[in-house]
Short mmCIF file of C-alpha atoms and ligand atoms in Angstrom, two decimals:
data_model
loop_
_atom_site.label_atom_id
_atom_site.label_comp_id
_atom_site.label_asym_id
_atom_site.label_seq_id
_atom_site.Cartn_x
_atom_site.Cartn_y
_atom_site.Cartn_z
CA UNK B 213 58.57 -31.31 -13.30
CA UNK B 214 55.11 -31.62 -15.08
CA UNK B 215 52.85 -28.64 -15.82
CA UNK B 216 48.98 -29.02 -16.35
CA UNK B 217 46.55 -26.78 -18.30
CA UNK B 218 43.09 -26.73 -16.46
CA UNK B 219 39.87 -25.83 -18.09
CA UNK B 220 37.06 -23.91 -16.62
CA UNK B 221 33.70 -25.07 -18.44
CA UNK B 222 31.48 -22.42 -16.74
CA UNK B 223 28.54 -25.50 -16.12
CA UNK B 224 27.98 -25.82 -12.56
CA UNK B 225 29.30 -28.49 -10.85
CA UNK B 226 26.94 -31.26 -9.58
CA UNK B 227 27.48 -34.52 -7.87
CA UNK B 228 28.63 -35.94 -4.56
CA UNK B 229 32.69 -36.79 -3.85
CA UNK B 230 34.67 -38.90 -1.61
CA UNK B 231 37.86 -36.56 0.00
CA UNK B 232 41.19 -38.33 0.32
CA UNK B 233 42.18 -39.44 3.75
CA UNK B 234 43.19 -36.65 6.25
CA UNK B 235 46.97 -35.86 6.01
CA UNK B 236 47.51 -35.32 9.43
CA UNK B 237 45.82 -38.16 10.40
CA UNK B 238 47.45 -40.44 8.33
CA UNK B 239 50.64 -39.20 9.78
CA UNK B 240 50.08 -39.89 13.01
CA UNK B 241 48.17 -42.78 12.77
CA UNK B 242 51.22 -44.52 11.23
CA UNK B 243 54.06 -43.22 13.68
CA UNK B 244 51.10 -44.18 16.87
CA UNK B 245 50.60 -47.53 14.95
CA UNK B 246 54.47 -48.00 15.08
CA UNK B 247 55.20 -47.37 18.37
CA UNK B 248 51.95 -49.29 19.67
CA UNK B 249 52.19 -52.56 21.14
CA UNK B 250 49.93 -54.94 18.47
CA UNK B 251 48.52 -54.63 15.46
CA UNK B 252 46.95 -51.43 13.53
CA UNK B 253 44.98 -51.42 10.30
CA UNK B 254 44.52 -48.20 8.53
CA UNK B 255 41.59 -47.42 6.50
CA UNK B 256 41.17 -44.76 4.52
CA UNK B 257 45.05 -43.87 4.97
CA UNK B 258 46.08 -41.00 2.43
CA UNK B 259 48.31 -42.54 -0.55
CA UNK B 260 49.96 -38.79 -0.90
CA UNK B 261 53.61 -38.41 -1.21
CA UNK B 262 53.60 -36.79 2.20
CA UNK B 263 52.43 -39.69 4.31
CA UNK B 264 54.20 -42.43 2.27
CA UNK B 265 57.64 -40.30 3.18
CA UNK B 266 56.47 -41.43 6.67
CA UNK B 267 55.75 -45.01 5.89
CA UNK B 268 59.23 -45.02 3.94
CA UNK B 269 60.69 -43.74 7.59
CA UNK B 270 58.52 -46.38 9.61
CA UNK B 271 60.31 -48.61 7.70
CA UNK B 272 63.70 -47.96 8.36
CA UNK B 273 63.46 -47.64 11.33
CA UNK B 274 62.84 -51.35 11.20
CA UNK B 275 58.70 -51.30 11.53
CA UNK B 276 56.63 -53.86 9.70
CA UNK B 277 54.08 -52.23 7.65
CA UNK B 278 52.02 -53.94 4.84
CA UNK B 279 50.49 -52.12 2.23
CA UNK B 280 47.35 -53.27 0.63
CA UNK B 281 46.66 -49.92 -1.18
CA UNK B 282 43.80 -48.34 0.90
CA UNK B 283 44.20 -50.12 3.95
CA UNK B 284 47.67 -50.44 5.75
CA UNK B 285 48.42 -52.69 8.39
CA UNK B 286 51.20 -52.30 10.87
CA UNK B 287 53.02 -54.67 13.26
CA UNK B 288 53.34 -52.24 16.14
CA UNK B 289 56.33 -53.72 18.81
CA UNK B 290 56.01 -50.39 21.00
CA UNK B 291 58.71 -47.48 21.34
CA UNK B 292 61.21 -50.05 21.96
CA UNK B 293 61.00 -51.81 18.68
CA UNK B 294 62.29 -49.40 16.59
CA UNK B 295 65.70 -49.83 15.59
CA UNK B 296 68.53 -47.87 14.57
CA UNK B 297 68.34 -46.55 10.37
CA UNK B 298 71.48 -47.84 8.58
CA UNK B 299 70.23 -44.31 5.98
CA UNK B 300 68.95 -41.09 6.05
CA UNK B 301 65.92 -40.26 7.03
CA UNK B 302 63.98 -38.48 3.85
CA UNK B 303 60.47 -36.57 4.77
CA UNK B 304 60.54 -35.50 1.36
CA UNK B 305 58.42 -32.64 1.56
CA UNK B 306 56.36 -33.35 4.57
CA UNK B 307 57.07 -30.95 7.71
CA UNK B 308 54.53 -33.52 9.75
CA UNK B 309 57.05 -36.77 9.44
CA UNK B 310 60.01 -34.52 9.92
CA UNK B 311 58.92 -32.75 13.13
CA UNK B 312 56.86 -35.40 14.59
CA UNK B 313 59.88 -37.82 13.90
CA UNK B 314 62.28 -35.32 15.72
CA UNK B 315 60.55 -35.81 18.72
CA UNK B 316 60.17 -39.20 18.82
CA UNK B 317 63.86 -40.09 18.06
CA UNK B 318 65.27 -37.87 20.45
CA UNK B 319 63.95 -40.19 23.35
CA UNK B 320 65.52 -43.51 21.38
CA UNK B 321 68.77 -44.84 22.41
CA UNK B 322 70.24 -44.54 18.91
CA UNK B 323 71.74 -42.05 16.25
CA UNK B 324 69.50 -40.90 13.78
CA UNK B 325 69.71 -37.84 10.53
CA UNK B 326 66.58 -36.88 9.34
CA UNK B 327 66.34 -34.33 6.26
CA UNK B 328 63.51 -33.63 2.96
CA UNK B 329 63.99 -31.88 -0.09
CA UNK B 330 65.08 -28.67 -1.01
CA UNK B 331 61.38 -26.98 0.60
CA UNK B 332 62.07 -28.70 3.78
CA UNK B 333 65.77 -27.94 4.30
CA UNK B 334 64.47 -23.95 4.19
CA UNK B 335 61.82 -24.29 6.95
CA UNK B 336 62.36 -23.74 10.29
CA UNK B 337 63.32 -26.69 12.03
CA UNK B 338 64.77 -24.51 15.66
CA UNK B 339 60.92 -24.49 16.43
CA UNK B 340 61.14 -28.64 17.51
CA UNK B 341 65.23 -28.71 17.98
CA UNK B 342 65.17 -25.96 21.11
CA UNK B 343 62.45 -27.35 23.29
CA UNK B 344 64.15 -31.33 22.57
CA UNK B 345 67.28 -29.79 23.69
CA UNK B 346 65.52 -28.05 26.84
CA UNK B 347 64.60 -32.17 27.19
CA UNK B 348 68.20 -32.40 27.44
CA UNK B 349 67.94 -33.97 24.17
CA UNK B 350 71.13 -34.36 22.05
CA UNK B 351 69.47 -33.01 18.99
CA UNK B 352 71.19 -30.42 16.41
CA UNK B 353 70.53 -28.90 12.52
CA UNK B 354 72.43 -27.14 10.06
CA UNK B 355 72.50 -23.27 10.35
CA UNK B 356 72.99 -23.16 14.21
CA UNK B 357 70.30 -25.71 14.68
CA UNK B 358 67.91 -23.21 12.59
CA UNK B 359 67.70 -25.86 9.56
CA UNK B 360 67.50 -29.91 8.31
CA UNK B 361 69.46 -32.14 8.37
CA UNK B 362 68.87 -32.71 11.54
CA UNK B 363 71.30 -35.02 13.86
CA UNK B 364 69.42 -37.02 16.80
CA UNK B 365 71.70 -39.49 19.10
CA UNK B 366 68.75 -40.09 20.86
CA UNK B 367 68.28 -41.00 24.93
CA UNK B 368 66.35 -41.05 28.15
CA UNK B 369 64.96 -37.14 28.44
CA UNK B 370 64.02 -35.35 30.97
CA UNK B 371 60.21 -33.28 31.22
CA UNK B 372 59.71 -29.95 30.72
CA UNK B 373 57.31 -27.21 31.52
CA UNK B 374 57.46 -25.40 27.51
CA UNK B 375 55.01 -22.35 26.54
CA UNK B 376 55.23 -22.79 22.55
CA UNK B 377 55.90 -19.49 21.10
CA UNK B 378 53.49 -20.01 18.16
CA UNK B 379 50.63 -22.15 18.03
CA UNK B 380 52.13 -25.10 16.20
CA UNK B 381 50.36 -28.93 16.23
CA UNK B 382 53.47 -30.18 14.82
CA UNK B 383 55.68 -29.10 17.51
CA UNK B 384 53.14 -29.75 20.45
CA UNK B 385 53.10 -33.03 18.64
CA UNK B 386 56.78 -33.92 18.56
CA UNK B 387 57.17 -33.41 22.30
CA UNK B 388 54.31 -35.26 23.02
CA UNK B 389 56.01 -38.22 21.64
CA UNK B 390 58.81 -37.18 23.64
CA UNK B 391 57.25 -37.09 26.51
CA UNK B 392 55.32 -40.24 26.14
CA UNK B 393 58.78 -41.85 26.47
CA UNK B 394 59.91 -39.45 29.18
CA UNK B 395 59.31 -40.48 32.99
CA UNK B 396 57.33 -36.95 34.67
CA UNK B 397 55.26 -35.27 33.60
CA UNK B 398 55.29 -32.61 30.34
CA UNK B 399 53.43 -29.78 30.30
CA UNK B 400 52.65 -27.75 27.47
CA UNK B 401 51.18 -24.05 27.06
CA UNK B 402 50.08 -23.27 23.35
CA UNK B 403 49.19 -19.56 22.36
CA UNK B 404 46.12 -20.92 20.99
CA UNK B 405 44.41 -23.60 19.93
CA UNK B 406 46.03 -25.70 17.50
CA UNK B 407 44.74 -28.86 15.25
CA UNK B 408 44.25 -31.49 18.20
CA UNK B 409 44.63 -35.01 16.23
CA UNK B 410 47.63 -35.74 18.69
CA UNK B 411 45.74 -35.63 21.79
CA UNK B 412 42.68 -37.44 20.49
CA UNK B 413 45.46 -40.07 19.00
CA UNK B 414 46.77 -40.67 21.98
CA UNK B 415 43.94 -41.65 23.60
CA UNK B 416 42.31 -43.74 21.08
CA UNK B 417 45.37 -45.94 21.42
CA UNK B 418 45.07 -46.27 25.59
CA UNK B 419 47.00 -43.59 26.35
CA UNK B 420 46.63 -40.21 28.61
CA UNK B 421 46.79 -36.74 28.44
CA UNK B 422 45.21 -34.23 29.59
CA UNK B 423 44.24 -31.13 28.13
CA UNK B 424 42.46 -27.88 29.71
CA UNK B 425 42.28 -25.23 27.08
CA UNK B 426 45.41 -24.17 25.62
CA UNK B 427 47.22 -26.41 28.30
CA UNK B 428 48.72 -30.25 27.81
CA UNK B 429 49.85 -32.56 30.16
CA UNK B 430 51.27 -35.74 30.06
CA UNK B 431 52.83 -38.30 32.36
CA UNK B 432 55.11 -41.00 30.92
CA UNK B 433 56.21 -42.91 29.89
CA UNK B 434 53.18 -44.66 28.69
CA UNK B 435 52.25 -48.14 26.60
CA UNK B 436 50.24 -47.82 23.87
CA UNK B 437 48.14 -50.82 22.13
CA UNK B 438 47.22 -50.88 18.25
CA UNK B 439 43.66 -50.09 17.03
CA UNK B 440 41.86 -50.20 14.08
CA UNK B 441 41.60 -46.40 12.78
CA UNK B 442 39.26 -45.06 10.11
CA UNK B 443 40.85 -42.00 8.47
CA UNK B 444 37.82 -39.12 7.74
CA UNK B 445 38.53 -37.40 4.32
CA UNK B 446 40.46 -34.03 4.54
CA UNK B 447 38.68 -31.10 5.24
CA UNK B 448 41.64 -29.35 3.68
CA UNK B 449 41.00 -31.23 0.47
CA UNK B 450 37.57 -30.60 0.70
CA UNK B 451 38.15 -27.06 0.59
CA UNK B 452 39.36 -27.03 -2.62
CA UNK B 453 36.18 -28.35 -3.45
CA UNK B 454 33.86 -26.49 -1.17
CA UNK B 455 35.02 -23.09 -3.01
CA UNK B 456 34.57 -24.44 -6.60
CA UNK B 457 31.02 -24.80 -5.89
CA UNK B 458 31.15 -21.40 -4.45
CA UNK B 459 33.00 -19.61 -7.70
CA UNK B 460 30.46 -21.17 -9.69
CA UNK B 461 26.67 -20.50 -10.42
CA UNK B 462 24.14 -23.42 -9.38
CA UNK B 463 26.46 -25.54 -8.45
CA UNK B 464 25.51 -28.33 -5.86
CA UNK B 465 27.94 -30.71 -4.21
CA UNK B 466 28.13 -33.19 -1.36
CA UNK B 467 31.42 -34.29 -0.06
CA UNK B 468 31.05 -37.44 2.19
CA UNK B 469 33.09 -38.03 5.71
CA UNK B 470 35.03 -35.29 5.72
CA UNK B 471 36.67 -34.63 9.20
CA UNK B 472 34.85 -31.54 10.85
CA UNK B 473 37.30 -31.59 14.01
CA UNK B 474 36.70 -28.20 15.41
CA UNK B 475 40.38 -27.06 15.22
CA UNK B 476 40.29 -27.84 11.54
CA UNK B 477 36.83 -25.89 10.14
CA UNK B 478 37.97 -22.30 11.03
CA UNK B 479 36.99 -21.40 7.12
CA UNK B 480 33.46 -22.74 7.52
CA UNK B 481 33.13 -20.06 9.97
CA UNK B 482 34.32 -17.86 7.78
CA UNK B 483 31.92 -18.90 4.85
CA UNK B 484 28.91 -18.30 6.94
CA UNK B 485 30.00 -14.82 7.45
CA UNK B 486 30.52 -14.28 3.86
CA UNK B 487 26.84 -15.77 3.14
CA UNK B 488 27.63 -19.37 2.41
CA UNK B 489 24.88 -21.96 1.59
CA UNK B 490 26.95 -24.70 3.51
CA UNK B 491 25.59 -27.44 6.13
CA UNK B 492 26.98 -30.38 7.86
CA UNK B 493 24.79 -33.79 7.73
CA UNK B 494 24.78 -37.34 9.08
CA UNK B 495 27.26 -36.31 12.00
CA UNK B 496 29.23 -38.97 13.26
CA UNK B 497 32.69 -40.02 14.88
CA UNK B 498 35.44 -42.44 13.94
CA UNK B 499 38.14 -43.01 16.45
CA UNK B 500 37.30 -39.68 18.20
CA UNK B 501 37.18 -37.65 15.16
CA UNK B 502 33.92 -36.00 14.63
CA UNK B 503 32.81 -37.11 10.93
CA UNK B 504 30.05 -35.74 8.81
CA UNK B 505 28.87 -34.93 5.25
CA UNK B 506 29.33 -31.37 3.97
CA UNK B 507 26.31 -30.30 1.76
CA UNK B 508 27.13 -27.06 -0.39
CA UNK B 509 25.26 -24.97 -2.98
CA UNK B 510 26.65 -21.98 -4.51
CA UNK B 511 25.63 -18.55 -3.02
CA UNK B 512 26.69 -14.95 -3.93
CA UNK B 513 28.59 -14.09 -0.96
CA UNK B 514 30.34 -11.04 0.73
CA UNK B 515 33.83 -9.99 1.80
CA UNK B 516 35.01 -11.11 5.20
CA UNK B 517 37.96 -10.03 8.01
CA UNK B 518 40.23 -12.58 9.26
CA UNK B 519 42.21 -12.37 12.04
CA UNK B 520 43.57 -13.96 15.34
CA UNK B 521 42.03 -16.19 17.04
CA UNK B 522 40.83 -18.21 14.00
CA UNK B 523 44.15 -18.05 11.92
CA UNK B 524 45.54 -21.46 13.82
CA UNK B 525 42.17 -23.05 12.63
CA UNK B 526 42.43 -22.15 8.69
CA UNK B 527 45.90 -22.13 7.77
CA UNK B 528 46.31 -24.08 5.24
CA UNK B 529 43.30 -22.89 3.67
CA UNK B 530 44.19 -19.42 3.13
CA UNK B 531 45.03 -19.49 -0.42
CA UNK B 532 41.88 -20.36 -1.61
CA UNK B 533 40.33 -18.47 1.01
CA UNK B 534 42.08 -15.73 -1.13
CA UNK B 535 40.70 -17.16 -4.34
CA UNK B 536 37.32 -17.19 -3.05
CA UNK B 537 37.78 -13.63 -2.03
CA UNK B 538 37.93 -12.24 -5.43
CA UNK B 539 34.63 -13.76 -6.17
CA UNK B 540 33.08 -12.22 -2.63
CA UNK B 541 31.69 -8.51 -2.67
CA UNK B 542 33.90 -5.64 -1.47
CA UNK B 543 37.59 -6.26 0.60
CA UNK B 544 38.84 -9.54 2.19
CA UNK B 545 41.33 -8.79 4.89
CA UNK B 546 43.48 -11.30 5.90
CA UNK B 547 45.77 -10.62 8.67
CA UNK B 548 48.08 -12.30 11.37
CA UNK B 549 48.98 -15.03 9.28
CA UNK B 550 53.12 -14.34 9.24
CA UNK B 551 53.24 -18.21 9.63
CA UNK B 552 51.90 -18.69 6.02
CA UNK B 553 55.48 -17.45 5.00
CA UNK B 554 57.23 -20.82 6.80
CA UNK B 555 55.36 -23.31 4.82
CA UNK B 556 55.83 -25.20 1.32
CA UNK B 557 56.49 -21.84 0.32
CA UNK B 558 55.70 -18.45 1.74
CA UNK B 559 52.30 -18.63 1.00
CA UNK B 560 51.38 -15.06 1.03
CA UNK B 561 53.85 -14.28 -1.28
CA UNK B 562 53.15 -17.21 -3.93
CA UNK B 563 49.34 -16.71 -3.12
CA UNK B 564 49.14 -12.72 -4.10
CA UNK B 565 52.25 -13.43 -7.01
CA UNK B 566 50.53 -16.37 -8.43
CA UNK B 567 46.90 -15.30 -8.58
CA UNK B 568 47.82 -11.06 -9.60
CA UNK B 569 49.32 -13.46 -12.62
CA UNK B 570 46.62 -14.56 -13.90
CA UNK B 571 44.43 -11.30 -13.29
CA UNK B 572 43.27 -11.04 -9.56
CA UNK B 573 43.19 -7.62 -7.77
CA UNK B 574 45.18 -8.40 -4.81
CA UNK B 575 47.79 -7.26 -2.66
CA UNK B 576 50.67 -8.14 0.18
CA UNK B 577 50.60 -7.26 3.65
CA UNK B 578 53.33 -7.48 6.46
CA UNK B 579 51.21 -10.85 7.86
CA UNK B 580 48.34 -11.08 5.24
CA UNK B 581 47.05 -9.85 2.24
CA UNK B 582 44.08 -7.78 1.28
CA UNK B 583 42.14 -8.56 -1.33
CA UNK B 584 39.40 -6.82 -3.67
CA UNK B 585 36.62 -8.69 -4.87
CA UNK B 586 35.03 -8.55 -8.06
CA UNK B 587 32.27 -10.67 -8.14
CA UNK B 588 31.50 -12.25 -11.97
CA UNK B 589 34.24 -10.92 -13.49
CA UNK B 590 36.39 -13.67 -15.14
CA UNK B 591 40.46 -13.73 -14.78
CA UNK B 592 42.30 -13.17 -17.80
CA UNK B 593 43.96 -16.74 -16.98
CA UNK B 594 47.39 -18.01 -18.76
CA UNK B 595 50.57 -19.75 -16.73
CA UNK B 596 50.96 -19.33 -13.05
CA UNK B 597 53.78 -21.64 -10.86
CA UNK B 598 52.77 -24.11 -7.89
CA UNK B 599 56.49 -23.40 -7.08
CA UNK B 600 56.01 -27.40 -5.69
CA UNK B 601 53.90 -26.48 -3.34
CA UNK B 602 50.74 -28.74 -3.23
CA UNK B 603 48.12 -26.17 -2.26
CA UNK B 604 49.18 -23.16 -4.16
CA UNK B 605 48.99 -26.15 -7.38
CA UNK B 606 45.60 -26.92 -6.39
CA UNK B 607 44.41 -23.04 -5.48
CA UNK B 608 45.52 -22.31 -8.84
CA UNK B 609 43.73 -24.80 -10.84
CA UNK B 610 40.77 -24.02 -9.16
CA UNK B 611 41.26 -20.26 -10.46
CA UNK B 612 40.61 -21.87 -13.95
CA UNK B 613 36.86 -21.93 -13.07
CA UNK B 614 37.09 -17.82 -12.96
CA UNK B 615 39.00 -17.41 -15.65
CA UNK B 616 38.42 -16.25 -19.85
CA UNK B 617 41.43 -18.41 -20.77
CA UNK B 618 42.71 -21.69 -19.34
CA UNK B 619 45.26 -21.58 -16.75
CA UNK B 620 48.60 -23.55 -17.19
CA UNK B 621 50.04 -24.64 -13.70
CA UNK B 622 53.44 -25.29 -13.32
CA UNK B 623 55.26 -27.69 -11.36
CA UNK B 624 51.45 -29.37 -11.37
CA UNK B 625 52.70 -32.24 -9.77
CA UNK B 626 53.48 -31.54 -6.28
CA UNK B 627 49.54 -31.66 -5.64
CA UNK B 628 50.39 -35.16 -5.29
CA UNK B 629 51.58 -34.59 -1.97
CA UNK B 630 48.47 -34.62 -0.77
CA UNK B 631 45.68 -35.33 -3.68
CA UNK B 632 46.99 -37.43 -5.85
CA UNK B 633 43.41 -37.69 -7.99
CA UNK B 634 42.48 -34.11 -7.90
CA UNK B 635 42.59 -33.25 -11.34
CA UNK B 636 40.76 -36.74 -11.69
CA UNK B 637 38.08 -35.51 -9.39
CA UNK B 638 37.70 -32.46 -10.74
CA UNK B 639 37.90 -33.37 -14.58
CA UNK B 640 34.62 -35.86 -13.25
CA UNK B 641 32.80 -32.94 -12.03
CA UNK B 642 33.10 -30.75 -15.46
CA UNK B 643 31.49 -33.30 -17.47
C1 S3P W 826 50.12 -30.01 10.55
C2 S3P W 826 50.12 -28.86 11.28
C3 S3P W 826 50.04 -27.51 10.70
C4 S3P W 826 49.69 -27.54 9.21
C5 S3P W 826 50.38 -28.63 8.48
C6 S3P W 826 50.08 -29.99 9.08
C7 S3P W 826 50.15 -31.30 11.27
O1 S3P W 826 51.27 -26.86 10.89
O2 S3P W 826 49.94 -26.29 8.61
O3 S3P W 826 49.96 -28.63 7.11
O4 S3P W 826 49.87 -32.35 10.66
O5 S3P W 826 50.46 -31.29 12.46
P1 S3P W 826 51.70 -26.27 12.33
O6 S3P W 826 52.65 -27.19 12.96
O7 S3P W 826 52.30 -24.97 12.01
O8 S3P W 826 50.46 -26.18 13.17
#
């Protein structure tokens, strides 16, 4: 496993950037363009190590997918065209293709194991496996069905009535494609609002759902037909982005079609609050994605409180939320967040280890952290670990633009699970 040394030049960072293709819609454009009837191109589909673990599973499972770099093209034969895997199923690191998958193959009339690497065979795979089996799906994991592998022999199910226990997209997901298959209708009840990409999948490829606030229901099974999608960049990349302009004086950068889905942009939110110069322009929508420009200049800014109801909304941006919180004036709360600890890693704990490493003034809670700004005062830097885990790589090598010395990430190269060019983009941006 590679380490990398990043630099922080102190000149402000100026230009405009194209984001790599959304994650989670790259994911589920693939498995909807698989299960489709007809053909989907992908453009803009995210080359990370995450979403080609999903192609790789596509493929086994007897899909026809070509790959012409940035655009992918799939040979959809609908649900039924999928065929038994003479392997393994590997979702490398990705919890999307995993989960998602789960669902999917429990309504297939074959036997299926699905597994990742040593991250994913830690995380809590119960979360998908109960509700399939309330499905009467014939579903089971290691560790009293707690943990990957995961056995499928997969059949007709049955629809349920299921109130998820946390807000989760990738478990509302997976019984959606369960229930897509599944003749009645399923009805979901989410604790709050998670990422939507499903639902507006769904119907960008014909099919229906229906969704009053935290509520989903769907009546199968249903027939989907292939479309041509247009992945937005990842507001999850861009963030990386958005708060190295903000950790750095005069800085001015625009980041171009980034996906500003409402269920995604709980930090921008959060910037305003903490005095943020940031603005949306030249709004737009691909495939029922709202689309638009983000336009950010650095600003002194102020500490903030984050809580319930936004957590679902900035999850995965919450350690460099906590980086930009050492920059902001006074103490960053973050609470509610226990689900940080069931991710790549547990965040909070990498987060507050990683960054007190190199010199931040920050601390654990039971379901956050708490963090005290110091605004202008530089990190001593030195060598902090990714511990594989793609955003906690990337959080850290933005730190480098804070810190006296450089600072040495290890396991670097797990930020190729979902920005393979980062360092690329952000050596361009220092010259
Ligand atoms: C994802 C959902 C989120 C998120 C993950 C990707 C998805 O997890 O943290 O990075 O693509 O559905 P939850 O299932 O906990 O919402």
């Amino acid at each position: 496993m590679a380490d990398k040394t990043f630099y922080g030049s102190g000149k402000p960072l100026v230009g405009e950037l194209e984001m790599p293709g959304d994650k989670s819609i790259s994911h589920r454009a693939a498995i909807f363009g698989a299960v489709a009837h007809g053909e989907t191109v992908i453009d803009g589909f995210l080359r990370g190590n995450d979403c080609m673990s999903t192609l790789e599973c596509l493929r086994a499972l007897g899909v026809q997918i070509e790959d012409e770099g940035d655009r992918i093209t799939i040979l959809g034969q609908g649900f039924d065209g999928l065929k038994e895997p003479d392997h393994v199923l590997d979702a490398g690191n990705s919890g999307t293709t995993i989960r998602l998958l789960s669902g999917l193959l429990s309504a297939r009339p074959f036997y299926s194991v699905l597994t990742g690497d040593a991250s994913i065979r830690k995380r809590p795979m119960d979360r998908v496996i109960r509700p399939l089996q309330q499905m009467g799906g014939d579903i089971w994991g290691r560790g009293g069905n707690r943990f990957a592998p995961i056995a499928v022999r997969g059949h007709q199910l049955r629809p349920i009535e299921y109130r998820l226990p946390v807000a989760s997209a990738q478990v509302k997901s997976a019984l959606l494609l369960a229930g897509l298959q599944t003749s009645g209708t399923t009805k979901l009840v989410e604790p709050g609002a998670s990422r939507d990409h499903t639902e507006r999948m769904i119907r960008a490829f014909g099919g229906e759902i229906r969704t009053m606030g935290f509520r989903h229901e769907l009546s199968g099974p249903q027939s989907l037909t292939g479309i041509h999608v247009h992945v937005p960049g990842d507001f999850s990349s861009a963030a990386f982005f958005i708060t190295a302009a903000l950790l750095t004086p005069e800085s001015h950068l625009i980041l171009r079609s980034v996906g500003v889905n409402e269920t995604r942009i709980g930090m921008i939110q959060v910037l305003k609050d903490m005095g943020a110069d940031i603005d949306f322009i030249n709004r737009r929508e691909w495939n029922g994605e709202p689309v638009a420009d983000i336009d950010i200049h650095y600003a002194a800014l102020r500490a903030a409180e984050i809580g319930d109801p936004l957590i679902p909304r900035l999850i995965d941006e919450i350690p460099i939320i906590a980086l930009l919180a050492t920059e902001a004036e006074g103490k960053t709360v973050i609470r509610d967040a226990a689900e940080l600890k069931v991710k790549e890693t547990n965040r909070i704990k990498t987060t507050v280890e990683e960054l007190r490493q190199i010199g931040a003034d920050i601390t654990e809670t039971e379901d956050g952290m708490i963090i005290n700004g110091h605004p202008g005062q530089l990190f001593s830097g030195g060598t902090a670990d990714s511990f594989g885990d793609h955003r906690i790589g990337m959080m850290l090598a933005i730190a480098a633009l804070k810190s006296r010395n450089p600072v040495t990430v290890r396991h670097s190269d797990a930020i190729a699970v979902s920005f393979p060019a980062f360092s690329d983009r952000l050596a361009s941006l220092q010259k």
